[in-house]
Every structure is written in C-alpha cells, then in structure tokens.
Coordinates of C-alpha atoms in Angstrom, one line a residue:
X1 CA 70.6 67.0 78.9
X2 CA 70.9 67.1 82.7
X3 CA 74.3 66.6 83.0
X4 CA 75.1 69.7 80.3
X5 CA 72.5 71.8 82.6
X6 CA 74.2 70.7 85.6
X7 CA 77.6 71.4 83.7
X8 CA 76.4 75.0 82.9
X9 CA 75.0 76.1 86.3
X10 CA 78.7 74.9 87.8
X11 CA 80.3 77.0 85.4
X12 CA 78.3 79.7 85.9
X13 CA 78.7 79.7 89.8
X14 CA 81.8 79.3 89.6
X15 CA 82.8 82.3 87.5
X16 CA 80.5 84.3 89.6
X17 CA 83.1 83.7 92.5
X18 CA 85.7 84.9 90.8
X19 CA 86.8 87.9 92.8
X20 CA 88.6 91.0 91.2
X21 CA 91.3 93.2 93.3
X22 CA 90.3 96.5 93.7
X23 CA 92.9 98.9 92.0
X24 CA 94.8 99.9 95.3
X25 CA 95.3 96.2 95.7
X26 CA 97.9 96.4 92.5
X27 CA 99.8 98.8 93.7
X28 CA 103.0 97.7 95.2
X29 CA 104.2 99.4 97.9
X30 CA 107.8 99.5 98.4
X31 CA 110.5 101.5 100.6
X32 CA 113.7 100.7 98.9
X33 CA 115.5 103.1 95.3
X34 CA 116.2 99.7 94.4
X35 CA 113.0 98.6 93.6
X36 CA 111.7 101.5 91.3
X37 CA 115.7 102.4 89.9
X38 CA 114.1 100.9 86.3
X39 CA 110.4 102.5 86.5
X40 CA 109.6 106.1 85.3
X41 CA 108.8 108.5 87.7
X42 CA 105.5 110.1 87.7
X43 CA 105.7 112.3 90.4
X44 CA 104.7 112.5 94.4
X45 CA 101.7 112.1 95.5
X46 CA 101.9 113.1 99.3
X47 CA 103.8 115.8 101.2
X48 CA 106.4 114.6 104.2
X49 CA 103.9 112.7 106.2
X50 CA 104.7 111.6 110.0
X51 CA 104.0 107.6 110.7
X52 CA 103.1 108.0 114.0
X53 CA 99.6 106.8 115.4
X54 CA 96.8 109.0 115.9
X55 CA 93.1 109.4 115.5
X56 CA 92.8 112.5 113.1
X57 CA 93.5 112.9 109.6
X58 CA 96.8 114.8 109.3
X59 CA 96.5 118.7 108.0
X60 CA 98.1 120.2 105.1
X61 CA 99.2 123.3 105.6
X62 CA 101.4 123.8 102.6
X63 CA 105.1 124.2 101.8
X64 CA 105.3 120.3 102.0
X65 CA 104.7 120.8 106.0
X66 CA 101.5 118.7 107.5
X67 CA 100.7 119.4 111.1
X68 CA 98.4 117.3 114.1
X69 CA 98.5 114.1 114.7
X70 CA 98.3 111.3 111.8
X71 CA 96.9 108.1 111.2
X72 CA 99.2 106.9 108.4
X73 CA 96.8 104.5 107.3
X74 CA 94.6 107.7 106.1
X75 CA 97.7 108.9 104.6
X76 CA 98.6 105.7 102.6
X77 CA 95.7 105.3 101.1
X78 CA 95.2 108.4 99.4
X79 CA 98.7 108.1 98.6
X80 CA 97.7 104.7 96.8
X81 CA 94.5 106.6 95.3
X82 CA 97.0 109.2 93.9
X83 CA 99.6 106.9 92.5
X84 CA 96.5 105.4 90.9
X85 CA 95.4 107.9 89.4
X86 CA 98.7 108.9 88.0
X87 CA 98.4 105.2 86.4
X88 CA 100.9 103.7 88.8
X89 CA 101.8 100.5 89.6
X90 CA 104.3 101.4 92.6
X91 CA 103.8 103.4 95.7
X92 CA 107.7 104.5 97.0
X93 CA 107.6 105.4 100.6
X94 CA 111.0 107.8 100.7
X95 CA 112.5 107.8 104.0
X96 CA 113.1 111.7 105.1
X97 CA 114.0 111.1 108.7
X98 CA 116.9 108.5 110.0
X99 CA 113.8 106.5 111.7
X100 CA 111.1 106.4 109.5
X101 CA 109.1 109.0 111.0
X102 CA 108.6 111.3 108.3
X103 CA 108.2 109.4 104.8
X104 CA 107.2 110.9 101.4
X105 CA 104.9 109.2 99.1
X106 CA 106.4 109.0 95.3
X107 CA 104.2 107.1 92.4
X108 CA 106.1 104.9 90.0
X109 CA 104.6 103.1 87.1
X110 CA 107.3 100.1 86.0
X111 CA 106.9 97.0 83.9
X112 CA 105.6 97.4 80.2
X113 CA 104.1 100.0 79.5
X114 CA 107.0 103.0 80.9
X115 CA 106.2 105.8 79.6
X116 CA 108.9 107.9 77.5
X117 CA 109.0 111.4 77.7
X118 CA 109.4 113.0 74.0
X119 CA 109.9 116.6 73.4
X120 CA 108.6 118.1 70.3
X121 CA 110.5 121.0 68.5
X122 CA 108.2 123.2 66.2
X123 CA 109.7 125.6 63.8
X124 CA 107.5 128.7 63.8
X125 CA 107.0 130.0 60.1

C-alpha cells in the first residue's frame, strides 16, 4: 500500500513539472524565402521596422513608415503576438535594406494544417 502511495505522489510531482511553452515560444523565426517557400502566407504583421538599439518603443506613423528610435525586441514580439494570432507557426523577418536595418515582419503558417484558399461562385437567381 505504501509503495503504490509512494508510486502515486512521484507521478503526480512529476507531471506537475512538466512545463508548457508559451505560444511565442512555437513560433519559428526565420530570415531566409527558403524556409517558408512551402507555407501559406497569411499576411504581415509589422510595417518596415529599424533593428537598431534604443530605449523607446518605435512610432507608427502610417504609410508603412515608423519613426524614433526602436528597441527591436519590442518590435519582435508583437510581431510574434501577431503571427500568433493569425495562427502562425513562422515569423519571416524580410530584409528591406542591404544590412538588415530595416526588416519587415511576414506570418507564415507551414506544416499540416496549410490552409487553402477556395473561392465560391454563386449564381444569383
């Protein structure tokens, strides 16, 4: 009777330590055409953003333009949150400028599960 107590309580612990990866951790995060050639687009999910190190969250100020200066860890992750909630399972960082200073965020969703677009044709009448 112990030992299938003792059995229990192990099992129990140790499925309480079983840790679960929050949904940005799934994303992939990749910078080559290569990688997502196979995957349906979904769409972007961030304006050209600069990669330069600041302090301030970067400002949108439309027409795909963002001014001041950028932490691009800000910007990443609501890129991630927005590929996520696209249902994404890649993050595409598109390179704009010849050194990776300006980058564009595009969400991907590959693997099972790529979506097909149909298009529907109704006869009126």
């Amino acid at each position: 009777m112990q030992r299938v107590l003792l059995a229990s309580l192990v099992a129990l612990a140790a499925s309480a330590c079983a840790v679960r990866p929050e949904p940005a951790e799934l994303v992939k995060i990749v910078d080559s055409p290569a990688d997502v050639r196979v995957c349906t687009r979904l769409g972007e999910v961030s304006p050209v953003t600069p990669t330069t190190p600041g302090t301030h969250r970067p400002v949108n100020i439309g027409f795909g333009v963002t001014l001041g200066r950028s932490t691009f860890g800000y910007a990443t992750e609501d890129m991630l949150q927005a590929t996520i909630a696209l249902g994404g399972t890649h993050l595409y960082l598109q390179q704009v400028s010849h050194d990776w200073s300006l980058v564009r965020g595009i969400a991907y969703r590959c693997g099972p599960g790529v979506v097909r677009q149909e298009t529907v044709i109704r006869a009126k009448g």
